[in-house]
Amino acid sequence: MDDTFYFSEQNLAVRDTVREFARDHVAPVAAKLDAEGKFLWENVRRMGELGLLGVPWPEELGGAGLDITSYIIAIHEMAKVDASHAITISAHTTLGTSPIVKFGNDEQRHRYVPLLASGKVLGGFGLTEPSAGSDAGGTRTRAEKRGDRYVLNGSKIFITHGGVGEIFVVTAVTDATRGTKGISSFILTKPTTDLDSARAVGVGHDESLPAMKGFRAGKKEDKLGWRSSDTRELVFEDVEVPEENLLGREGEGFTNFMQTLDSGRIGIGALSLGIAEGAYEEALKYASIRKQFGKPIADFQGIQFQLSDMATEIEAGRHLVFHAAWLAQHGKPFGKEAAMAKLFCSELAMRATTKAVQIHGGYGYTKDYPVERMMRDAKICEIGEGTSEIQRLVIGRHILREVAG
Ligand code: COS
C-alpha cells in the first residue's frame, strides 16, 4: 500500500509525529513498563501536548480537529512500538470520550470533552460486567430514579483506565421490563487512584470534577499483556448521579454503546495491525543479521516464506482497516467492515507475533527482544471490544441482512 497515494499530507504528518514520539519516549521504556506493570503519566502528558488524546474532536472542544484516518493512524503507529500506549489513546478517545461527543448534549460536551481531549484527565467506558461480557445486554447494574437523581448499584469489570481515569460513561438498567431498551447510560466522575503521581506530572486530575460518593475503582488486573495499561473493576454503591448526567435519553444506552463499539473496532483493528507490523519489522531485521549455517537466516526459503506470508497479510489488513476508517470518515455505514478489520487483524496479530518469535528462535522467547511482549499483547485483541466470535456473529448478521435486502 503506497501511503502517499492513500493518505493526505496531514495524515502523514500525524504518522511522523507519532513515529518520532514512539521512538524517543516509548521504545526505550516499553519493556520496563511491561515488566513492572507501570502506567506512565509522563507519557500521558506528552501525548496530551501532542494532541494525541483528542485527535478527531473539534478544536472548539479542545481536540486536534483532525480526521478519523489521522486518529486511526495514531493508534496504528503507536502499536507498532507498544500496544499499551496505543490502547490508552484508543480506549480514552473512542470508548471514554466519543459517547459524550456523539450522544451528549451541548452542556455535557462543553463540560467534559475539553478535559478529556486535552489529556487533562483520562476517560473510560463501563459496559462489561461479570455476567455481561459478550452478552452486553445482560447488564445487572441498576439505576433507580429518585427525584432529580439516579442511584446506581452494581459493578463493571475489565475497565481500561478504571483506576487512573476520572470521567466514565457507564450503562445501567433503568427499566428491567424492557430488555436492552431498558438500559441507559450515564456520565460518572471520581478522582484518579494515582493522585500523587498525577499531581506530580500535572495531568490526570481535575479539581472541578465531583468525587461521586460510592463510586470507586476496585481490583487492578494482573494481565498477560497490555501490562502498562490500567485495567480495573468499577464499583457503584448507592452512587447518587444527578439527572443531568444521563447521557442521551433513557433506554438509549445499549444502542449508543453498540455504536461506540462499532467505531472502537476500527481502532482495535489498527492496534492489532500495528502489533503485527511491529513484530514483522523485528523479524525481518533479525532474520537479516542472524547467521546460521554460514549465512543470514533470511537467505533460507523457510524463513522467506514466513516473512512473505506476514507481509501479505499485513497488506490485506491495512486495506481492511483504512477502508473501514474511510467509510466512517465519509459518514457511510461501516459496522460490517469494522468487525471484519478487527477480526482479521486481531487474528493476524497472533499469527504474525507467533511467527516472529519462531524466527527469533530461543532469543524470541526471552525478554531480550520485544517479540515475546508483542505476542502477549496480541492475544487480548482477539478478546477485548468484542471477541472474534462476536465479530463473526456481527459480520454474519450484516451478510444475512444484505441477502434479505
Ligand atoms: N448499532 C446500533 N444499534 C444496534 C447495534 C449497533 N451496532 N447492535 C445492536 N443494535 C440494536 C438493535 O438494532 C436492537 O434494536 P431493535 O430491537 O430496535 O432492532 C437492539 O440494539 C438489540 O440488539 P440485538 O437484539 O442484536 O442484541 P443482542 O442481545 O442479540 O446482542 C450483540 C447483540 C451480540 C452484537 C451485542 O451484545 C454485542 O456486541 N456484544 C459484544 C459486546 C462487546 O463487544 N463487549 C466488549 C467489551 S466493551 S469494551
Short mmCIF file of C-alpha atoms and ligand atoms in Angstrom, two decimals:
data_model
loop_
_atom_site.label_atom_id
_atom_site.label_comp_id
_atom_site.label_asym_id
_atom_site.label_seq_id
_atom_site.Cartn_x
_atom_site.Cartn_y
_atom_site.Cartn_z
CA MET A 1 0.00 0.00 0.00
CA ASP A 2 1.56 3.27 -1.13
CA ASP A 3 0.96 5.60 1.83
CA THR A 4 1.47 8.80 -0.14
CA PHE A 5 -1.23 7.67 -2.54
CA TYR A 6 -3.88 6.99 0.09
CA PHE A 7 -3.05 9.43 2.87
CA SER A 8 -3.20 13.22 2.94
CA GLU A 9 -0.23 15.39 3.92
CA GLN A 10 -1.93 15.87 7.26
CA ASN A 11 -2.32 12.11 7.78
CA LEU A 12 1.37 11.62 7.03
CA ALA A 13 2.33 14.43 9.40
CA VAL A 14 0.39 12.69 12.21
CA ARG A 15 2.15 9.46 11.39
CA ASP A 16 5.56 11.15 11.59
CA THR A 17 4.70 12.82 14.90
CA VAL A 18 3.62 9.54 16.49
CA ARG A 19 6.58 7.68 14.98
CA GLU A 20 9.00 10.18 16.48
CA PHE A 21 7.27 10.19 19.87
CA ALA A 22 7.18 6.39 19.97
CA ARG A 23 10.86 6.17 19.03
CA ASP A 24 12.01 8.74 21.59
CA HIS A 25 9.68 8.21 24.54
CA VAL A 26 8.02 4.80 24.24
CA ALA A 27 10.51 2.34 22.74
CA PRO A 28 13.16 3.00 25.43
CA VAL A 29 10.75 2.27 28.30
CA ALA A 30 8.20 -0.22 26.91
CA ALA A 31 9.92 -3.37 28.20
CA LYS A 32 10.44 -1.91 31.69
CA LEU A 33 6.85 -0.66 31.96
CA ASP A 34 5.63 -4.09 30.83
CA ALA A 35 7.77 -5.86 33.42
CA GLU A 36 6.62 -3.54 36.21
CA GLY A 37 3.00 -3.19 35.05
CA LYS A 38 3.51 0.56 35.37
CA PHE A 39 1.29 3.26 33.88
CA LEU A 40 3.46 6.16 32.74
CA TRP A 41 1.89 9.55 33.47
CA GLU A 42 4.78 11.44 31.86
CA ASN A 43 3.82 9.93 28.53
CA VAL A 44 0.15 10.76 29.07
CA ARG A 45 1.20 14.37 29.50
CA ARG A 46 3.34 14.24 26.37
CA MET A 47 0.58 12.60 24.35
CA GLY A 48 -1.84 15.27 25.53
CA GLU A 49 0.58 18.01 24.49
CA LEU A 50 0.90 16.46 21.03
CA GLY A 51 -2.89 16.37 20.69
CA LEU A 52 -2.95 12.57 20.61
CA LEU A 53 -5.69 12.26 23.25
CA GLY A 54 -8.28 14.14 21.21
CA VAL A 55 -7.26 13.64 17.58
CA PRO A 56 -10.73 13.57 15.94
CA TRP A 57 -12.57 16.08 18.14
CA PRO A 58 -13.25 19.65 17.07
CA GLU A 59 -10.83 22.32 18.19
CA GLU A 60 -13.65 24.19 19.96
CA LEU A 61 -13.90 21.16 22.28
CA GLY A 62 -10.17 21.04 22.85
CA GLY A 63 -9.47 18.41 20.20
CA ALA A 64 -6.94 18.44 17.38
CA GLY A 65 -9.73 18.78 14.78
CA LEU A 66 -8.27 16.08 12.53
CA ASP A 67 -9.99 13.35 10.54
CA ILE A 68 -10.75 9.77 11.55
CA THR A 69 -7.96 8.43 9.34
CA SER A 70 -5.44 10.53 11.28
CA TYR A 71 -6.80 9.10 14.52
CA ILE A 72 -6.55 5.53 13.25
CA ILE A 73 -3.02 6.20 12.01
CA ALA A 74 -2.07 7.40 15.51
CA ILE A 75 -3.25 4.14 17.11
CA HIS A 76 -1.64 2.02 14.39
CA GLU A 77 1.71 3.77 14.55
CA MET A 78 1.88 3.67 18.34
CA ALA A 79 1.01 -0.05 18.44
CA LYS A 80 4.00 -0.90 16.26
CA VAL A 81 6.11 0.04 19.26
CA ASP A 82 3.84 -0.53 22.27
CA ALA A 83 0.25 -1.75 22.45
CA SER A 84 -0.29 -0.39 25.98
CA HIS A 85 0.30 3.19 24.85
CA ALA A 86 -1.91 2.56 21.81
CA ILE A 87 -4.81 1.28 23.91
CA THR A 88 -4.51 4.36 26.11
CA ILE A 89 -5.23 6.51 23.05
CA SER A 90 -7.96 4.24 21.73
CA ALA A 91 -9.85 3.48 24.96
CA HIS A 92 -9.66 7.10 26.08
CA THR A 93 -10.79 8.55 22.74
CA THR A 94 -13.34 6.14 21.30
CA LEU A 95 -14.66 4.48 24.41
CA GLY A 96 -14.27 7.21 27.02
CA THR A 97 -14.85 10.37 25.02
CA SER A 98 -16.80 9.60 21.84
CA PRO A 99 -20.11 8.74 23.61
CA ILE A 100 -20.09 12.24 25.17
CA VAL A 101 -19.21 13.87 21.83
CA LYS A 102 -21.84 11.90 19.94
CA PHE A 103 -24.67 11.37 22.39
CA GLY A 104 -24.14 14.15 24.94
CA ASN A 105 -25.96 17.47 24.97
CA ASP A 106 -24.11 20.76 24.49
CA GLU A 107 -23.66 21.29 28.20
CA GLN A 108 -22.17 17.82 28.71
CA ARG A 109 -19.91 18.21 25.68
CA HIS A 110 -18.54 21.52 26.89
CA ARG A 111 -18.21 20.34 30.47
CA TYR A 112 -16.30 17.10 29.86
CA VAL A 113 -14.81 16.88 26.36
CA PRO A 114 -12.19 19.66 26.70
CA LEU A 115 -10.82 17.98 29.84
CA LEU A 116 -10.61 14.67 28.00
CA ALA A 117 -9.47 15.87 24.58
CA SER A 118 -6.59 17.86 26.03
CA GLY A 119 -5.46 14.90 28.11
CA LYS A 120 -6.04 16.79 31.36
CA VAL A 121 -7.90 13.73 32.67
CA LEU A 122 -8.43 10.23 31.32
CA GLY A 123 -11.75 8.67 30.40
CA GLY A 124 -13.18 5.16 30.39
CA PHE A 125 -16.19 3.11 29.31
CA GLY A 126 -18.11 0.80 31.60
CA LEU A 127 -20.15 -1.84 29.81
CA THR A 128 -18.75 -5.27 30.73
CA GLU A 129 -19.93 -6.95 33.92
CA PRO A 130 -19.25 -10.36 35.46
CA SER A 131 -22.40 -11.74 33.80
CA ALA A 132 -22.50 -9.38 30.81
CA GLY A 133 -19.47 -9.97 28.58
CA SER A 134 -20.32 -10.98 25.02
CA ASP A 135 -23.96 -10.72 26.09
CA ALA A 136 -23.69 -6.98 26.64
CA GLY A 137 -27.46 -6.77 27.16
CA GLY A 138 -27.15 -8.88 30.33
CA THR A 139 -26.27 -5.77 32.36
CA ARG A 140 -27.19 -6.11 36.04
CA THR A 141 -26.07 -2.68 37.27
CA ARG A 142 -29.21 -0.80 38.25
CA ALA A 143 -30.02 2.90 38.12
CA GLU A 144 -33.08 3.78 40.14
CA LYS A 145 -34.64 7.20 39.65
CA ARG A 146 -35.17 9.06 42.93
CA GLY A 147 -36.32 12.64 42.48
CA ASP A 148 -33.78 14.55 40.45
CA ARG A 149 -31.12 11.85 40.66
CA TYR A 150 -30.42 8.26 39.80
CA VAL A 151 -28.98 5.86 42.36
CA LEU A 152 -26.56 3.36 40.83
CA ASN A 153 -25.68 -0.03 42.29
CA GLY A 154 -23.58 -2.74 40.68
CA SER A 155 -20.13 -3.15 39.17
CA LYS A 156 -18.20 -3.28 35.91
CA ILE A 157 -15.09 -5.34 35.16
CA PHE A 158 -12.02 -5.17 32.90
CA ILE A 159 -12.32 -1.42 32.51
CA THR A 160 -9.39 0.28 30.80
CA HIS A 161 -8.38 3.33 32.90
CA GLY A 162 -10.66 2.13 35.71
CA GLY A 163 -8.13 3.33 38.26
CA VAL A 164 -6.27 6.16 36.55
CA GLY A 165 -9.35 7.69 34.88
CA GLU A 166 -11.71 10.34 36.24
CA ILE A 167 -14.59 10.55 33.73
CA PHE A 168 -16.56 7.43 32.83
CA VAL A 169 -19.53 6.61 30.67
CA VAL A 170 -21.34 3.58 32.04
CA THR A 171 -24.51 1.61 31.37
CA ALA A 172 -27.16 0.67 33.91
CA VAL A 173 -30.66 -0.75 33.77
CA THR A 174 -33.34 1.89 34.30
CA ASP A 175 -36.29 -0.34 33.33
CA ALA A 176 -35.86 -4.08 33.89
CA THR A 177 -39.01 -4.92 31.94
CA ARG A 178 -37.70 -3.59 28.61
CA GLY A 179 -34.61 -5.73 27.88
CA THR A 180 -31.91 -3.85 26.00
CA LYS A 181 -34.31 -0.90 25.64
CA GLY A 182 -34.34 -0.54 29.41
CA ILE A 183 -30.58 0.18 29.52
CA SER A 184 -29.43 3.79 29.88
CA SER A 185 -26.03 5.43 30.00
CA PHE A 186 -24.58 7.93 32.47
CA ILE A 187 -21.52 10.08 32.99
CA LEU A 188 -19.81 9.38 36.31
CA THR A 189 -16.78 11.03 37.88
CA LYS A 190 -14.30 10.05 40.57
CA PRO A 191 -10.74 11.05 41.44
CA THR A 192 -7.88 9.10 39.89
CA THR A 193 -6.35 6.40 42.09
CA ASP A 194 -2.91 7.77 41.17
CA LEU A 195 -3.42 11.20 42.70
CA ASP A 196 0.16 11.75 43.84
CA SER A 197 1.76 10.72 40.54
CA ALA A 198 -0.84 12.63 38.57
CA ARG A 199 -0.27 15.79 40.62
CA ALA A 200 3.49 15.46 40.24
CA VAL A 201 3.19 15.31 36.46
CA GLY A 202 0.39 17.87 36.21
CA VAL A 203 -2.21 15.78 34.38
CA GLY A 204 -4.70 13.11 35.40
CA HIS A 205 -6.74 15.09 37.92
CA ASP A 206 -9.17 17.97 37.76
CA GLU A 207 -10.44 19.53 40.98
CA SER A 208 -13.71 20.65 39.40
CA LEU A 209 -14.93 17.08 38.82
CA PRO A 210 -17.12 15.82 41.66
CA ALA A 211 -15.96 12.76 43.57
CA MET A 212 -19.24 10.82 43.48
CA LYS A 213 -19.71 9.07 46.79
CA GLY A 214 -19.86 5.28 46.44
CA PHE A 215 -18.15 5.25 43.04
CA ARG A 216 -14.68 3.73 43.18
CA ALA A 217 -12.14 1.63 41.34
CA GLY A 218 -11.71 -1.96 42.52
CA LYS A 219 -9.05 -4.57 41.98
CA LYS A 220 -6.31 -3.92 39.42
CA GLU A 221 -5.94 -6.82 36.97
CA ASP A 222 -2.58 -8.56 36.64
CA LYS A 223 -2.66 -9.26 32.92
CA LEU A 224 -0.79 -11.37 30.35
CA GLY A 225 -0.34 -8.39 28.03
CA TRP A 226 -1.14 -4.67 27.77
CA ARG A 227 0.57 -4.67 31.13
CA SER A 228 1.30 -0.98 31.38
CA SER A 229 -2.32 -0.12 30.67
CA ASP A 230 -4.52 0.20 33.76
CA THR A 231 -7.42 -2.31 33.86
CA ARG A 232 -9.74 -2.46 36.85
CA GLU A 233 -13.13 -3.12 38.26
CA LEU A 234 -15.52 -0.21 38.83
CA VAL A 235 -17.81 -0.42 41.82
CA PHE A 236 -21.07 1.51 42.37
CA GLU A 237 -22.52 1.51 45.87
CA ASP A 238 -25.57 3.78 46.14
CA VAL A 239 -23.90 6.30 43.85
CA GLU A 240 -26.09 9.38 43.51
CA VAL A 241 -25.88 10.60 39.93
CA PRO A 242 -27.62 13.91 39.08
CA GLU A 243 -30.18 13.52 36.29
CA GLU A 244 -28.21 15.93 34.11
CA ASN A 245 -25.55 13.20 33.90
CA LEU A 246 -27.90 10.93 31.95
CA LEU A 247 -26.21 10.52 28.55
CA GLY A 248 -28.76 10.60 25.74
CA ARG A 249 -32.30 9.59 26.66
CA GLU A 250 -33.40 6.84 29.00
CA GLY A 251 -33.36 3.48 27.21
CA GLU A 252 -30.83 4.53 24.58
CA GLY A 253 -27.75 3.29 26.43
CA PHE A 254 -27.46 -0.09 24.73
CA THR A 255 -27.71 1.11 21.13
CA ASN A 256 -25.42 4.06 21.85
CA PHE A 257 -22.82 1.74 23.32
CA MET A 258 -23.18 -0.70 20.41
CA GLN A 259 -22.46 2.17 18.01
CA THR A 260 -19.47 3.14 20.11
CA LEU A 261 -18.17 -0.42 19.86
CA ASP A 262 -18.61 -0.33 16.06
CA SER A 263 -16.20 2.62 15.95
CA GLY A 264 -13.92 1.08 18.56
CA ARG A 265 -13.42 -1.97 16.36
CA ILE A 266 -11.64 0.08 13.70
CA GLY A 267 -9.25 1.26 16.42
CA ILE A 268 -8.61 -2.25 17.74
CA GLY A 269 -8.13 -3.41 14.14
CA ALA A 270 -5.49 -0.69 13.73
CA LEU A 271 -3.90 -1.54 17.07
CA SER A 272 -3.71 -5.23 16.12
CA LEU A 273 -2.28 -4.35 12.73
CA GLY A 274 0.35 -2.22 14.43
CA ILE A 275 1.38 -5.13 16.66
CA ALA A 276 1.62 -7.40 13.60
CA GLU A 277 3.74 -4.86 11.73
CA GLY A 278 5.97 -4.20 14.70
CA ALA A 279 6.61 -7.95 15.03
CA TYR A 280 7.18 -8.31 11.29
CA GLU A 281 9.74 -5.49 11.28
CA GLU A 282 11.58 -7.07 14.20
CA ALA A 283 11.56 -10.47 12.47
CA LEU A 284 12.82 -9.01 9.21
CA LYS A 285 15.64 -7.20 10.99
CA TYR A 286 16.63 -10.25 13.00
CA ALA A 287 16.48 -12.61 10.01
CA SER A 288 18.86 -10.33 8.12
CA ILE A 289 21.54 -10.32 10.81
CA ARG A 290 21.20 -13.70 12.48
CA LYS A 291 23.56 -16.19 10.87
CA GLN A 292 23.24 -19.97 10.93
CA PHE A 293 24.91 -22.49 8.63
CA GLY A 294 27.20 -19.68 7.46
CA LYS A 295 24.57 -17.26 6.15
CA PRO A 296 21.79 -14.94 7.36
CA ILE A 297 18.67 -16.97 8.11
CA ALA A 298 16.75 -14.63 5.75
CA ASP A 299 18.55 -16.47 2.92
CA PHE A 300 16.65 -19.64 3.76
CA GLN A 301 13.44 -20.16 1.88
CA GLY A 302 11.66 -21.42 5.01
CA ILE A 303 12.19 -18.02 6.65
CA GLN A 304 11.40 -16.09 3.46
CA PHE A 305 8.05 -17.88 3.17
CA GLN A 306 7.13 -16.89 6.70
CA LEU A 307 8.12 -13.26 6.07
CA SER A 308 6.19 -13.29 2.78
CA ASP A 309 3.04 -14.53 4.48
CA MET A 310 3.37 -11.88 7.19
CA ALA A 311 3.91 -9.09 4.66
CA THR A 312 0.98 -10.22 2.51
CA GLU A 313 -1.44 -10.49 5.41
CA ILE A 314 -0.33 -7.13 6.79
CA GLU A 315 -1.01 -5.55 3.40
CA ALA A 316 -4.51 -7.10 3.43
CA GLY A 317 -5.07 -5.88 6.98
CA ARG A 318 -4.08 -2.33 6.07
CA HIS A 319 -6.69 -2.26 3.34
CA LEU A 320 -9.39 -3.54 5.71
CA VAL A 321 -8.54 -1.07 8.48
CA PHE A 322 -8.13 2.04 6.35
CA HIS A 323 -11.15 1.19 4.22
CA ALA A 324 -13.31 0.96 7.37
CA ALA A 325 -11.80 4.28 8.54
CA TRP A 326 -12.56 5.87 5.17
CA LEU A 327 -16.20 4.73 5.37
CA ALA A 328 -16.55 6.12 8.89
CA GLN A 329 -14.91 9.38 7.85
CA HIS A 330 -17.31 9.79 4.94
CA GLY A 331 -20.41 9.11 7.03
CA LYS A 332 -21.13 5.77 5.35
CA PRO A 333 -22.20 2.57 7.16
CA PHE A 334 -19.10 0.81 8.44
CA GLY A 335 -20.26 -1.74 11.07
CA LYS A 336 -19.55 -4.81 8.94
CA GLU A 337 -16.21 -3.51 7.68
CA ALA A 338 -15.12 -2.50 11.20
CA ALA A 339 -15.91 -6.00 12.51
CA MET A 340 -14.02 -7.54 9.56
CA ALA A 341 -10.99 -5.32 10.17
CA LYS A 342 -10.99 -6.15 13.89
CA LEU A 343 -11.49 -9.89 13.30
CA PHE A 344 -8.85 -10.22 10.60
CA CYS A 345 -6.21 -8.01 12.18
CA SER A 346 -6.51 -9.37 15.70
CA GLU A 347 -6.06 -12.93 14.43
CA LEU A 348 -3.26 -11.68 12.17
CA ALA A 349 -1.54 -10.13 15.19
CA MET A 350 -1.45 -13.56 16.86
CA ARG A 351 -0.18 -15.29 13.71
CA ALA A 352 2.46 -12.65 12.97
CA THR A 353 3.79 -12.40 16.52
CA THR A 354 3.95 -16.19 16.85
CA LYS A 355 5.95 -16.35 13.60
CA ALA A 356 8.20 -13.51 14.78
CA VAL A 357 9.01 -15.39 17.98
CA GLN A 358 9.70 -18.53 15.94
CA ILE A 359 12.07 -16.66 13.60
CA HIS A 360 13.94 -15.32 16.65
CA GLY A 361 14.29 -18.91 17.93
CA GLY A 362 15.33 -19.21 21.59
CA TYR A 363 16.07 -15.47 21.79
CA GLY A 364 12.46 -14.74 20.84
CA TYR A 365 11.32 -16.48 24.00
CA THR A 366 13.36 -14.14 26.18
CA LYS A 367 12.82 -10.56 27.24
CA ASP A 368 15.97 -9.51 25.34
CA TYR A 369 13.78 -8.96 22.27
CA PRO A 370 10.34 -7.26 22.12
CA VAL A 371 8.59 -10.02 20.17
CA GLU A 372 7.52 -12.03 23.23
CA ARG A 373 5.82 -8.89 24.61
CA MET A 374 4.15 -8.32 21.27
CA MET A 375 2.86 -11.90 21.29
CA ARG A 376 1.39 -11.42 24.76
CA ASP A 377 -0.06 -8.04 23.76
CA ALA A 378 -1.69 -9.55 20.66
CA LYS A 379 -3.87 -12.08 22.46
CA ILE A 380 -6.27 -9.62 24.06
CA CYS A 381 -7.04 -8.15 20.63
CA GLU A 382 -8.98 -11.34 19.86
CA ILE A 383 -10.97 -10.86 23.07
CA GLY A 384 -11.42 -7.18 24.01
CA GLU A 385 -14.04 -4.86 22.46
CA GLY A 386 -15.86 -7.96 21.21
CA THR A 387 -14.33 -11.43 20.85
CA SER A 388 -13.53 -12.93 17.45
CA GLU A 389 -16.70 -14.99 17.88
CA ILE A 390 -18.78 -11.82 18.36
CA GLN A 391 -17.16 -10.23 15.28
CA ARG A 392 -18.17 -13.30 13.24
CA LEU A 393 -21.68 -13.03 14.65
CA VAL A 394 -21.88 -9.32 13.78
CA ILE A 395 -20.50 -9.92 10.25
CA GLY A 396 -22.91 -12.83 9.81
CA ARG A 397 -25.89 -10.67 10.76
CA HIS A 398 -24.81 -7.97 8.28
CA ILE A 399 -24.36 -10.50 5.49
CA LEU A 400 -27.75 -12.10 6.10
CA ARG A 401 -29.45 -8.70 6.27
CA GLU A 402 -27.86 -7.75 2.95
CA VAL A 403 -29.10 -11.01 1.38
CA ALA A 404 -32.61 -10.44 2.76
CA GLY A 405 -32.49 -6.94 1.22
N1 COS B 1 -25.65 -0.14 16.25
C1 COS B 1 -26.87 0.35 16.56
N2 COS B 1 -27.84 -0.41 17.14
C2 COS B 1 -27.54 -1.70 17.42
C3 COS B 1 -26.29 -2.26 17.13
C4 COS B 1 -25.32 -1.42 16.52
N3 COS B 1 -24.11 -1.89 16.21
N4 COS B 1 -26.28 -3.55 17.51
C5 COS B 1 -27.50 -3.79 18.03
N5 COS B 1 -28.25 -2.67 17.98
C6 COS B 1 -29.65 -2.51 18.40
C7 COS B 1 -30.51 -3.46 17.59
O1 COS B 1 -30.93 -2.88 16.38
C8 COS B 1 -31.66 -3.73 18.53
O2 COS B 1 -32.61 -2.69 18.45
P1 COS B 1 -34.10 -3.01 17.86
O3 COS B 1 -34.68 -4.02 18.80
O4 COS B 1 -34.78 -1.69 17.89
O5 COS B 1 -33.88 -3.56 16.49
C9 COS B 1 -31.02 -3.65 19.92
O6 COS B 1 -29.80 -2.93 19.74
C10 COS B 1 -30.71 -5.01 20.47
O7 COS B 1 -29.89 -5.66 19.54
P2 COS B 1 -29.75 -7.23 19.42
O8 COS B 1 -31.10 -7.87 19.53
O9 COS B 1 -28.93 -7.53 18.22
O10 COS B 1 -28.94 -7.55 20.76
P3 COS B 1 -28.25 -8.87 21.23
O11 COS B 1 -28.55 -9.02 22.68
O12 COS B 1 -28.57 -10.00 20.32
O13 COS B 1 -26.68 -8.53 21.17
C11 COS B 1 -24.52 -8.30 20.21
C12 COS B 1 -26.01 -8.10 20.08
C13 COS B 1 -24.12 -9.74 20.46
C14 COS B 1 -23.97 -7.86 18.86
C15 COS B 1 -24.01 -7.40 21.34
O14 COS B 1 -24.40 -7.90 22.59
C16 COS B 1 -22.50 -7.26 21.33
O15 COS B 1 -21.94 -6.51 20.53
N6 COS B 1 -21.83 -7.98 22.24
C17 COS B 1 -20.38 -7.82 22.38
C18 COS B 1 -20.11 -6.78 23.39
C19 COS B 1 -18.71 -6.35 23.34
O16 COS B 1 -18.12 -6.12 22.29
N7 COS B 1 -18.12 -6.20 24.51
C20 COS B 1 -16.76 -5.76 24.58
C21 COS B 1 -16.46 -5.16 25.84
S1 COS B 1 -16.77 -3.48 25.92
S2 COS B 1 -15.04 -2.69 25.54
#
